[in-house]
Structures are given as structure tokens and as C-alpha cells.
PDB file of C-alpha atoms in Angstrom:
ATOM      1  CA  MET H   1      34.308 -10.362  21.353  1.00  0.00           C
ATOM      2  CA  SER H   2      31.020 -10.777  19.467  1.00  0.00           C
ATOM      3  CA  SER H   3      29.213  -7.753  18.065  1.00  0.00           C
ATOM      4  CA  THR H   4      25.758  -9.359  18.298  1.00  0.00           C
ATOM      5  CA  VAL H   5      23.381  -8.594  21.141  1.00  0.00           C
ATOM      6  CA  HIS H   6      22.308 -11.456  23.399  1.00  0.00           C
ATOM      7  CA  PRO H   7      18.631 -12.446  22.820  1.00  0.00           C
ATOM      8  CA  SER H   8      17.674 -11.792  26.455  1.00  0.00           C
ATOM      9  CA  ARG H   9      19.016  -8.237  26.156  1.00  0.00           C
ATOM     10  CA  LEU H  10      17.011  -7.756  22.965  1.00  0.00           C
ATOM     11  CA  ARG H  11      13.822  -8.927  24.723  1.00  0.00           C
ATOM     12  CA  LEU H  12      14.509  -6.570  27.603  1.00  0.00           C
ATOM     13  CA  ARG H  13      15.135  -3.700  25.203  1.00  0.00           C
ATOM     14  CA  ALA H  14      11.943  -4.509  23.276  1.00  0.00           C
ATOM     15  CA  LEU H  15       9.922  -4.473  26.521  1.00  0.00           C
ATOM     16  CA  CYS H  16      11.502  -1.219  27.710  1.00  0.00           C
ATOM     17  CA  GLU H  17      10.850   0.442  24.376  1.00  0.00           C
ATOM     18  CA  ALA H  18       7.276  -0.902  24.443  1.00  0.00           C
ATOM     19  CA  ALA H  19       6.751   0.783  27.804  1.00  0.00           C
ATOM     20  CA  ILE H  20       8.101   4.063  26.435  1.00  0.00           C
ATOM     21  CA  PHE H  21       6.053   3.970  23.229  1.00  0.00           C
ATOM     22  CA  VAL H  22       2.863   2.959  25.053  1.00  0.00           C
ATOM     23  CA  ALA H  23       3.453   5.827  27.503  1.00  0.00           C
ATOM     24  CA  ILE H  24       3.867   8.230  24.577  1.00  0.00           C
ATOM     25  CA  ALA H  25       0.615   6.924  23.061  1.00  0.00           C
ATOM     26  CA  ILE H  26      -1.179   7.431  26.398  1.00  0.00           C
ATOM     27  CA  VAL H  27       0.072  11.030  26.613  1.00  0.00           C
ATOM     28  CA  LEU H  28      -0.952  11.661  23.001  1.00  0.00           C
ATOM     29  CA  HIS H  29      -4.372  10.153  23.759  1.00  0.00           C
ATOM     30  CA  GLN H  30      -4.813  12.744  26.497  1.00  0.00           C
ATOM     31  CA  LEU H  31      -4.029  15.486  23.948  1.00  0.00           C
ATOM     32  CA  ARG H  32      -6.887  14.535  21.676  1.00  0.00           C
ATOM     33  CA  PHE H  33      -9.599  16.510  19.946  1.00  0.00           C
ATOM     34  CA  ARG H  34     -13.014  15.029  20.733  1.00  0.00           C
ATOM     35  CA  LEU H  35     -15.319  14.979  17.761  1.00  0.00           C
ATOM     36  CA  MET H  36     -18.231  12.781  18.693  1.00  0.00           C
ATOM     37  CA  PRO H  37     -20.193  12.897  21.954  1.00  0.00           C
ATOM     38  CA  GLN H  38     -20.676   9.103  22.077  1.00  0.00           C
ATOM     39  CA  GLY H  39     -16.992   8.427  21.534  1.00  0.00           C
ATOM     40  CA  GLY H  40     -14.399   9.063  18.920  1.00  0.00           C
ATOM     41  CA  SER H  41     -11.574  11.545  18.878  1.00  0.00           C
ATOM     42  CA  VAL H  42      -8.674  12.643  16.716  1.00  0.00           C
ATOM     43  CA  SER H  43      -5.184  12.146  18.114  1.00  0.00           C
ATOM     44  CA  PHE H  44      -1.712  10.917  17.225  1.00  0.00           C
ATOM     45  CA  ILE H  45      -1.912   7.609  19.163  1.00  0.00           C
ATOM     46  CA  LEU H  46      -1.328   5.518  16.051  1.00  0.00           C
ATOM     47  CA  VAL H  47       2.085   7.100  15.441  1.00  0.00           C
ATOM     48  CA  PRO H  48       4.162   5.700  18.342  1.00  0.00           C
ATOM     49  CA  LEU H  49       2.441   2.311  18.231  1.00  0.00           C
ATOM     50  CA  VAL H  50       3.013   2.002  14.467  1.00  0.00           C
ATOM     51  CA  ILE H  51       6.682   3.000  14.717  1.00  0.00           C
ATOM     52  CA  TYR H  52       7.249   0.532  17.563  1.00  0.00           C
ATOM     53  CA  SER H  53       5.451  -2.247  15.657  1.00  0.00           C
ATOM     54  CA  ILE H  54       7.519  -1.704  12.497  1.00  0.00           C
ATOM     55  CA  ARG H  55      10.734  -1.805  14.533  1.00  0.00           C
ATOM     56  CA  TRP H  56       9.953  -4.885  16.622  1.00  0.00           C
ATOM     57  CA  GLY H  57       7.578  -6.869  14.411  1.00  0.00           C
ATOM     58  CA  LEU H  58       4.101  -8.304  14.549  1.00  0.00           C
ATOM     59  CA  ALA H  59       4.161 -10.157  17.895  1.00  0.00           C
ATOM     60  CA  MET H  60       5.646  -7.283  19.891  1.00  0.00           C
ATOM     61  CA  GLY H  61       3.495  -4.785  17.997  1.00  0.00           C
ATOM     62  CA  LEU H  62       0.313  -6.637  18.902  1.00  0.00           C
ATOM     63  CA  LEU H  63       1.457  -7.046  22.507  1.00  0.00           C
ATOM     64  CA  SER H  64       2.307  -3.365  22.984  1.00  0.00           C
ATOM     65  CA  SER H  65      -0.916  -2.244  21.315  1.00  0.00           C
ATOM     66  CA  PHE H  66      -2.898  -4.624  23.544  1.00  0.00           C
ATOM     67  CA  ALA H  67      -1.142  -3.128  26.594  1.00  0.00           C
ATOM     68  CA  PHE H  68      -2.154   0.325  25.353  1.00  0.00           C
ATOM     69  CA  GLY H  69      -5.758  -0.904  25.107  1.00  0.00           C
ATOM     70  CA  ILE H  70      -5.713  -2.171  28.688  1.00  0.00           C
ATOM     71  CA  ILE H  71      -4.280   1.080  30.043  1.00  0.00           C
ATOM     72  CA  ARG H  72      -6.718   3.119  27.966  1.00  0.00           C
ATOM     73  CA  THR H  73      -9.624   1.080  29.374  1.00  0.00           C
ATOM     74  CA  ILE H  74      -8.435   1.645  32.925  1.00  0.00           C
ATOM     75  CA  MET H  75      -7.959   5.364  32.319  1.00  0.00           C
ATOM     76  CA  ALA H  76     -11.460   5.597  30.831  1.00  0.00           C
ATOM     77  CA  GLY H  77     -12.818   4.076  34.023  1.00  0.00           C
ATOM     78  CA  GLY H  78     -13.870   1.004  32.078  1.00  0.00           C
ATOM     79  CA  PHE H  79     -16.789   2.975  30.616  1.00  0.00           C
ATOM     80  CA  ALA H  80     -18.535   1.225  27.775  1.00  0.00           C
ATOM     81  CA  TRP H  81     -21.932  -0.127  26.868  1.00  0.00           C
ATOM     82  CA  GLY H  82     -21.217  -3.642  28.148  1.00  0.00           C
ATOM     83  CA  TRP H  83     -18.353  -6.094  28.079  1.00  0.00           C
ATOM     84  CA  GLN H  84     -18.685  -6.601  24.326  1.00  0.00           C
ATOM     85  CA  ALA H  85     -17.913  -2.927  23.761  1.00  0.00           C
ATOM     86  CA  VAL H  86     -14.910  -3.110  26.095  1.00  0.00           C
ATOM     87  CA  VAL H  87     -13.548  -6.115  24.216  1.00  0.00           C
ATOM     88  CA  LEU H  88     -14.104  -4.731  20.710  1.00  0.00           C
ATOM     89  CA  ASP H  89     -13.730  -0.960  21.132  1.00  0.00           C
ATOM     90  CA  PHE H  90     -10.849  -1.012  23.597  1.00  0.00           C
ATOM     91  CA  PHE H  91      -8.935  -4.286  23.466  1.00  0.00           C
ATOM     92  CA  VAL H  92      -9.332  -5.520  19.882  1.00  0.00           C
ATOM     93  CA  ALA H  93      -9.492  -2.085  18.206  1.00  0.00           C
ATOM     94  CA  ASN H  94      -6.241  -1.057  19.861  1.00  0.00           C
ATOM     95  CA  THR H  95      -4.512  -4.425  19.497  1.00  0.00           C
ATOM     96  CA  VAL H  96      -4.906  -4.421  15.707  1.00  0.00           C
ATOM     97  CA  ILE H  97      -2.690  -1.321  15.526  1.00  0.00           C
ATOM     98  CA  GLY H  98       0.129  -3.827  16.008  1.00  0.00           C
ATOM     99  CA  LEU H  99      -0.585  -5.161  12.502  1.00  0.00           C
ATOM    100  CA  ALA H 100       1.866  -2.468  11.437  1.00  0.00           C
ATOM    101  CA  GLY H 101       4.432  -5.058  12.518  1.00  0.00           C
ATOM    102  CA  LEU H 102       3.714  -6.868   9.242  1.00  0.00           C
ATOM    103  CA  PHE H 103       6.043  -4.241   7.753  1.00  0.00           C
ATOM    104  CA  TYR H 104       8.880  -5.340  10.041  1.00  0.00           C
ATOM    105  CA  ARG H 105      11.924  -3.088   9.660  1.00  0.00           C
ATOM    106  CA  ARG H 106      10.986  -1.838   6.232  1.00  0.00           C
ATOM    107  CA  ALA H 107      11.858   1.685   5.187  1.00  0.00           C
ATOM    108  CA  GLY H 108      10.848   3.827   2.227  1.00  0.00           C
ATOM    109  CA  SER H 109       7.082   4.098   1.821  1.00  0.00           C
ATOM    110  CA  ALA H 110       6.426   0.983   3.960  1.00  0.00           C
ATOM    111  CA  PRO H 111       5.997   2.932   7.232  1.00  0.00           C
ATOM    112  CA  MET H 112       3.228   5.015   5.648  1.00  0.00           C
ATOM    113  CA  LEU H 113       1.575   1.847   4.362  1.00  0.00           C
ATOM    114  CA  ALA H 114       1.943   0.318   7.838  1.00  0.00           C
ATOM    115  CA  ALA H 115       0.194   3.343   9.385  1.00  0.00           C
ATOM    116  CA  PHE H 116      -2.582   3.055   6.794  1.00  0.00           C
ATOM    117  CA  VAL H 117      -3.068  -0.683   7.445  1.00  0.00           C
ATOM    118  CA  ALA H 118      -3.062  -0.179  11.227  1.00  0.00           C
ATOM    119  CA  GLY H 119      -5.553   2.684  11.020  1.00  0.00           C
ATOM    120  CA  LEU H 120      -7.791   0.828   8.583  1.00  0.00           C
ATOM    121  CA  ALA H 121      -7.803  -2.256  10.820  1.00  0.00           C
ATOM    122  CA  GLN H 122      -8.738  -0.124  13.826  1.00  0.00           C
ATOM    123  CA  TYR H 123     -11.483   1.567  11.795  1.00  0.00           C
ATOM    124  CA  ALA H 124     -12.841  -1.849  10.757  1.00  0.00           C
ATOM    125  CA  ILE H 125     -13.101  -2.997  14.379  1.00  0.00           C
ATOM    126  CA  HIS H 126     -14.829   0.231  15.465  1.00  0.00           C
ATOM    127  CA  TRP H 127     -17.197  -0.159  12.488  1.00  0.00           C
ATOM    128  CA  LEU H 128     -17.988  -3.748  13.504  1.00  0.00           C
ATOM    129  CA  ALA H 129     -18.556  -2.752  17.141  1.00  0.00           C
ATOM    130  CA  GLY H 130     -20.781   0.136  16.113  1.00  0.00           C
ATOM    131  CA  ALA H 131     -22.965  -2.001  13.881  1.00  0.00           C
ATOM    132  CA  LEU H 132     -23.256  -4.938  16.282  1.00  0.00           C
ATOM    133  CA  ILE H 133     -23.292  -3.289  19.699  1.00  0.00           C
ATOM    134  CA  PHE H 134     -24.451   0.292  19.297  1.00  0.00           C
ATOM    135  CA  ALA H 135     -27.166  -0.243  16.641  1.00  0.00           C
ATOM    136  CA  GLU H 136     -29.967   0.259  19.169  1.00  0.00           C
ATOM    137  CA  TRP H 137     -28.759   3.857  19.753  1.00  0.00           C
ATOM    138  CA  MET H 138     -28.710   4.673  16.042  1.00  0.00           C
ATOM    139  CA  PRO H 139     -30.454   7.995  15.387  1.00  0.00           C
ATOM    140  CA  GLU H 140     -33.130   8.348  12.752  1.00  0.00           C
ATOM    141  CA  GLU H 141     -30.945  10.887  10.955  1.00  0.00           C
ATOM    142  CA  PHE H 142     -27.163  11.336  10.828  1.00  0.00           C
ATOM    143  CA  MET H 143     -25.205  13.885   8.811  1.00  0.00           C
ATOM    144  CA  GLY H 144     -28.425  14.983   7.140  1.00  0.00           C
ATOM    145  CA  MET H 145     -29.223  11.468   5.924  1.00  0.00           C
ATOM    146  CA  PRO H 146     -31.952   9.128   7.137  1.00  0.00           C
ATOM    147  CA  MET H 147     -30.489   6.136   8.950  1.00  0.00           C
ATOM    148  CA  GLY H 148     -32.078   2.728   8.730  1.00  0.00           C
ATOM    149  CA  ASN H 149     -29.041   0.489   8.430  1.00  0.00           C
ATOM    150  CA  PRO H 150     -26.688   0.177  11.436  1.00  0.00           C
ATOM    151  CA  TRP H 151     -23.784  -0.860   9.153  1.00  0.00           C
ATOM    152  CA  ILE H 152     -24.036   2.362   7.143  1.00  0.00           C
ATOM    153  CA  TYR H 153     -24.500   4.439  10.296  1.00  0.00           C
ATOM    154  CA  SER H 154     -21.467   2.857  11.979  1.00  0.00           C
ATOM    155  CA  LEU H 155     -19.371   3.284   8.836  1.00  0.00           C
ATOM    156  CA  LEU H 156     -20.211   7.009   8.675  1.00  0.00           C
ATOM    157  CA  TYR H 157     -20.018   7.647  12.418  1.00  0.00           C
ATOM    158  CA  ASN H 158     -16.605   6.033  12.807  1.00  0.00           C
ATOM    159  CA  ALA H 159     -15.327   7.693   9.616  1.00  0.00           C
ATOM    160  CA  THR H 160     -15.793  11.117  11.257  1.00  0.00           C
ATOM    161  CA  TYR H 161     -12.796  10.490  13.504  1.00  0.00           C
ATOM    162  CA  MET H 162     -10.973   7.481  12.035  1.00  0.00           C
ATOM    163  CA  VAL H 163     -10.365   9.003   8.593  1.00  0.00           C
ATOM    164  CA  PRO H 164      -8.634  12.055  10.148  1.00  0.00           C
ATOM    165  CA  ASN H 165      -6.684   9.717  12.481  1.00  0.00           C
ATOM    166  CA  ILE H 166      -5.493   7.618   9.548  1.00  0.00           C
ATOM    167  CA  ILE H 167      -4.496  10.698   7.537  1.00  0.00           C
ATOM    168  CA  LEU H 168      -2.606  12.165  10.528  1.00  0.00           C
ATOM    169  CA  ALA H 169      -0.835   8.862  11.159  1.00  0.00           C
ATOM    170  CA  VAL H 170       0.177   8.278   7.534  1.00  0.00           C
ATOM    171  CA  ILE H 171       1.561  11.806   7.157  1.00  0.00           C
ATOM    172  CA  THR H 172       3.295  11.888  10.549  1.00  0.00           C
ATOM    173  CA  VAL H 173       4.803   8.409  10.258  1.00  0.00           C
ATOM    174  CA  GLY H 174       5.921   9.279   6.724  1.00  0.00           C
ATOM    175  CA  LEU H 175       7.657  12.425   7.949  1.00  0.00           C
ATOM    176  CA  LEU H 176       9.237  10.681  10.953  1.00  0.00           C
ATOM    177  CA  SER H 177      10.377   7.644   8.977  1.00  0.00           C
ATOM    178  CA  VAL H 178      13.064   9.694   7.223  1.00  0.00           C
ATOM    179  CA  PRO H 179      15.025  10.784  10.328  1.00  0.00           C
ATOM    180  CA  LEU H 180      14.154   7.524  12.126  1.00  0.00           C
ATOM    181  CA  LYS H 181      15.142   5.263   9.207  1.00  0.00           C
ATOM    182  CA  THR H 182      18.053   3.535  10.968  1.00  0.00           C
ATOM    183  CA  TYR H 183      15.975   3.200  14.154  1.00  0.00           C
ATOM    184  CA  ILE H 184      12.992   1.685  12.339  1.00  0.00           C
ATOM    185  CA  ARG H 185      15.289  -0.760  10.532  1.00  0.00           C
ATOM    186  CA  GLY H 186      16.835  -1.811  13.839  1.00  0.00           C
ATOM    187  CA  GLU H 187      20.355  -1.020  12.675  1.00  0.00           C
ATOM    188  CA  ASP H 188      21.248   0.022  16.231  1.00  0.00           C
ATOM    189  CA  LEU H 189      20.490  -3.494  17.495  1.00  0.00           C
ATOM    190  CA  ALA H 190      23.307  -5.293  15.669  1.00  0.00           C
TER     191      ALA H 190
END
């Protein structure tokens, strides 16, 4: 009798775990601390999506993060300032969390680096969306500084919630990666 798992069972397990981790991310998104009135909050949503992506790799990480983005859009009532904002701020910004899958089954400090990369990628997309889509709503002053450049404004605005999100994710994933080491490495799948 072979000790390897059939590929179809692995795919089924990956999809089931994706559903669980996306559900955890949705719950964590509901337990967020809103910082900015026009959008932006601090939560732990990066954590389950990063852990799943490290375990299952880039393709499944991107797919599960995209699914999270779709569900998040539906739960938000599809509210955004146009279709461009929906695509960038919901679909793309959440999908790039799956880039943590580049650190496929790595342990040690790699999970913390994966959380950093995922958070930084999400921050970059929010920054891009803010500068390109929301520039017309840029205030004359933000954080006590005059604003004339939408790229600077978007960088600062999105930093108010993305920097704390990245810090939370890196620390939490780092702490969880120790007890979840064999899980992250996929040693239970052999």
C-alpha cells in the first residue's frame, strides 16, 4: 500500500482548506478596527491567507485570496467609486496576498517574510488605486501637510492602515509559524 496521497485528494483538501481559511479571513475582517472614514481598517485578514498561501503555493494562494476579494466585495455591497476601484481595491489588492505562496512550504523566518511581501504588495495596489482613482477627492491638507500630489497623498493615506496591518501580520505569522511548522511545510500531506 502506497503512503502517498492521490493528486485528486490533494486538490480536494486544498480547496477545503481554502474555504476554511477564506472563512477565517472573512470573520477576521468583520473584527476590524476602522481607521479612515473613506476606507481602510486594521485587521488580521492577512494572517490566514498568508499561512494558506505558504502551505499550498502561489497558484492556490492567489486563487484563495481572489475568492476572499470576491466575498469581501459582495459583503461590502459592492460599494466603491466605480468599477476601477472594485477591480483594484477589492479584487487585485486582495489577490496579491497570495504572493505569499512564493515562499511555498518554507519555515524559519520565511513565513514572516511572506507576510511582509503579501502586505507590501497589497499596500502597493491600494497606493496605486488611491493615486489613480481617488485623486479627485484629495484634500488640500492631510496629516498637517499640504497635499498637491495624489501619489504622496495616497502613499500617506494608505500607510495609516496598511503599515499596522503589515506589522500585525508579520508578528502574528511569525508567532504562529513555530507551532504550525509541520502544517506549513505540508508534512501531514505525505
